[in-house]
Amino acid sequence: MAAMSSNHGDAVMEPAGAENYRGLSQHEADLRLAAEGANELPSAQSRNVAAIALGVVRDPAFVLLFTAGAIYFLLGNLHEAMLLLSFVVMIMAITVYQEFKTERALDALRDLTSPRALVIRDGRENRIAGREVVRGDILLVTEGDRVPADAVLIAANDLLADESLLTGESVPVRKVTWNGAQQIGRPGGDDLPFIYSGSVLTRGRGIAEVVATGLQTEIGRIGAALTDDAVETTPLQQQTARMVRHIAGVALVLATIVVVLYGLTRGGWLDAILAGITLAMAILPQEFPVVLTVFLALGAWRISRQRVLTRRIPVIETLGAATVLCVDKTGTLTLNRMTVRMLYAGGEFQEVALEKIASLPEKFHELLEFGILASEVAPYDPMERAFHDLGGRTLTGTEHLHGDWSLVREYPISASLLAHGHAWKAPDGDGYAVAVKGAPETVADLCQISSEERTELVGRVAEMAAQGLRVLAVARAKHRGITWPDSLRDFDFDFLGLLGLADPIRPTVTAALAECYSAGMRVVMITGDYPGTAQAIADQIGLAGAASVVTGADIDRMTDDELGRCVREATIFARVVPEQKLRLVNAFKINGEIVAMTGDGVNDAPALKAAHIGIAMGGRGTDVAREAASLVLLDDDFASIVDAARLGRRIYDNIRNAMCYLIAVHVPIAGMSILPLLFGWPLVFYPAHIVFLEFVIDPACSIVFEADEADPDIMKRPPHAQNESLFGGWTLILSLLQGLSVLVAVAVVFGLSLRAGSGEAEARAIAFAAVVISSVALIFANRSRTRSIFVTLRFPNRALWWVVAATGAGMLLTLYVPYLRGLFRLAPLHGADLLLCLGAAVIALLWFELYKLGIGRKAGKRTRDCA
């Protein structure tokens, strides 16, 4: 294990850079992972095939089908009994396949959303899933990370850890560098050189070597679990459960009535029970829960393909309702690749127009020198990297680069002092050099400059910020003695100048922003940058309402009511600290907005949790932020948020379309199970017919509708209301009207066939074919509520055509294969009969297509009026 120099007195040693460590090879890591197992604790396991099959057996529809098969055995009708039992096997196979596919999607999401770890392997930094960390890995940890395994610190810089999960201590504890001899023990107390799995780093950074993973860690030994992997119940699932319970109650009552009515009027109580079972099977909407489970799980998987991970499934329902997107500027609207573009020192500006610039005037050397000294030695921050990059190009060969200096103390930035300081010791010096960089107003206060100098400085900062530059000030001081001040305010600083950095706009932002506006979503920029910088970026991307800026100081002066009125209009909030984000989220929520909020830091966690849609940055965000958020952006790109919102709307629309289809398709099936008893007709459907129709319904609702692309205008309409019900209002009425129209058409066809002298088998065949064809027609009709079938036919959906082809082939086999025709009690149909069934389906749904045509024209007119 590599040993580092221990701390001396109050001095804080700077960890060596990652380049000093090689770590394990990938081959060694793979061998250890295979030998010792994944770095994870026992958690809720996904269901295997046997568990899924057991769930199918307990399903009410399965019980009804099995009961019907048993009754056929009692009646001596072995052929129909075997047919139903074969259907039992087929339904079980299909259901197991669908649910197993869902479990695989959920497993993939669990892997993707597991805590990440930054390790060194083969001499290179590599971010991996926490479960892939192995004993001997070199970890790079920093403020906000959740520690993935028990490890010993081989370098530490001002490191504090919250170990309350393990010890109950509410105060973070201080960590030190390992002395090479101390053995790892129980957590708790200050100045231990060990970090423990599950703890959170609240300050500083370090380098550690993993000594225990999985069940061998401290948290593993006490049997705790960090996360709850239980599947959450969403509002839509709750609505669906209530709907299913109500319909099941109605089905039970009606089935009982049918059994009694059939037995009293026609005799044969076993046949009466079969009729009751048939009706119950026709009414029970067992597909509803399947639709939601499949749609939400596969929806989360689809969103993950857009570089957005869904940590909490319910957020998918909320995505389509988002009305306000609160986004950070740096790294989200911009590339987070800062470059130094302008220097100001001695009253003069120096532009750095080209990154390949090789030299700078001497006047600016000291400014850049102390800007580098105030930065980390091996920086991750893009601004600090920019200082090092420019210094490497322009100061090499001068006396202003100090690779041999030792960092002896660090003064971290805080909410009360927006500046960061480093104290350095030269090998041959008799004192210390102190470098500080930070917000210009803060550094000006530290330097105690005159009012005239302050006025001049404010003007120069505004001039640079107006060009979209992020401006930092740099100062220097000297220190002698062994006692260190507690604060940067106690040093005598000299002001050196300003550094202006530019972060290029992401190329996808402008188009994504325009899409947000067309979709009725406000976009609000919240940044810690200077107001002029924020305003310049807003002008470049076309952010609405960029004329005024609200600062963090303004927020502090406002009451909650005043802030609520402010956020109705303001779209730029600058110089905002993370704690103020929570007030902004709550103000938007009080105004009735559905809020999406981005964040990356430890202090962003409350705002992320409070927002309806918390979005953490996957690239630069902390583990704490990711755990508090509902979504994680892997690429930190604003366009990915918009893509997720579009997918959320698509998923919601497809769920609604599938539910409309389910409600509509059950009406004619259930109706044709009741009407024959009321009109004295022969029974139309038996359990076998219902099962055949279920083979059409299940794939249609769980495969066809899920695979449908979004309507082209999905981002040209306002967000849907968050409390909108799928089973209420006009949606339910439209679905019932479709089903009743099909029921009337099928009943008319069946009745006319009987009056024309057709036999029972032939009339049943016509009604059966009419229902099958109408079921397929309902699929086409419900793919969109605003676009006609002729338009949606142009939307690609291979699953649709597979279902149509399989349904058509199955219907033809039952009608024209003698053995199957006998089992289904059907007669062969002529071509004219099939055309009659097709015509009945078209006529039944013609009104709905005319309705959609009218809706589409109104929507087009609204779009033109808005334009």
CSV table of N, CA and C in Angstrom, one decimal, residues 17 54 71 113 176 283 442 472 474-475 486 497 582 603 652 655 710 779 808 825:
chain,number,residue,atom,x,y,z
A,17,GLY,N,-1.3,13.9,-7.4
A,17,GLY,CA,-2.3,13.7,-8.5
A,17,GLY,C,-2.5,12.2,-8.9
A,54,LEU,N,-45.9,-18.2,-10.8
A,54,LEU,CA,-46.8,-18.4,-9.7
A,54,LEU,C,-47.8,-17.2,-9.6
A,71,ILE,N,-64.9,-27.7,-15.9
A,71,ILE,CA,-66.3,-27.9,-16.2
A,71,ILE,C,-66.5,-28.7,-17.5
A,113,THR,N,-28.2,2.8,-12.5
A,113,THR,CA,-28.4,3.8,-11.5
A,113,THR,C,-27.7,3.5,-10.1
A,176,VAL,N,-7.6,11.6,8.2
A,176,VAL,CA,-6.2,11.9,8.0
A,176,VAL,C,-5.6,10.8,7.1
A,283,ILE,N,-65.3,-9.3,-19.1
A,283,ILE,CA,-65.4,-8.0,-18.4
A,283,ILE,C,-64.0,-7.6,-17.7
A,442,THR,N,-15.6,39.7,-3.5
A,442,THR,CA,-15.0,39.1,-2.3
A,442,THR,C,-13.5,39.4,-2.2
A,472,LEU,N,-13.1,36.0,-12.5
A,472,LEU,CA,-12.6,35.7,-11.1
A,472,LEU,C,-11.4,36.7,-10.9
A,474,VAL,N,-7.9,37.6,-8.6
A,474,VAL,CA,-6.7,37.0,-8.0
A,474,VAL,C,-6.0,38.0,-7.1
A,475,ALA,N,-5.5,37.5,-6.0
A,475,ALA,CA,-4.7,38.3,-5.1
A,475,ALA,C,-3.6,37.4,-4.4
A,486,ASP,N,-7.2,31.8,11.1
A,486,ASP,CA,-8.4,30.9,10.8
A,486,ASP,C,-9.1,31.3,9.6
A,497,GLY,N,-5.4,41.2,-10.2
A,497,GLY,CA,-6.1,41.4,-11.5
A,497,GLY,C,-7.3,40.5,-11.6
A,582,LEU,N,-33.7,26.1,-3.0
A,582,LEU,CA,-34.9,25.5,-2.4
A,582,LEU,C,-36.0,26.5,-2.3
A,603,ASN,N,-25.2,20.6,-1.4
A,603,ASN,CA,-26.2,21.5,-0.9
A,603,ASN,C,-27.4,21.6,-1.8
A,652,TYR,N,-46.8,8.9,-21.7
A,652,TYR,CA,-48.1,9.2,-21.1
A,652,TYR,C,-49.2,9.0,-22.2
A,655,ILE,N,-49.8,5.3,-22.9
A,655,ILE,CA,-50.6,4.7,-21.9
A,655,ILE,C,-52.0,5.0,-22.0
A,710,ALA,N,-44.1,9.0,-30.9
A,710,ALA,CA,-44.9,10.2,-30.5
A,710,ALA,C,-45.5,10.9,-31.7
A,779,ILE,N,-57.5,-0.8,-32.6
A,779,ILE,CA,-56.1,-0.6,-32.4
A,779,ILE,C,-55.6,0.6,-33.3
A,808,GLY,N,-55.0,-12.0,-38.0
A,808,GLY,CA,-55.7,-12.4,-39.2
A,808,GLY,C,-55.5,-13.9,-39.4
A,825,ARG,N,-67.0,-24.1,-32.4
A,825,ARG,CA,-68.4,-24.1,-32.8
A,825,ARG,C,-68.7,-23.0,-33.8
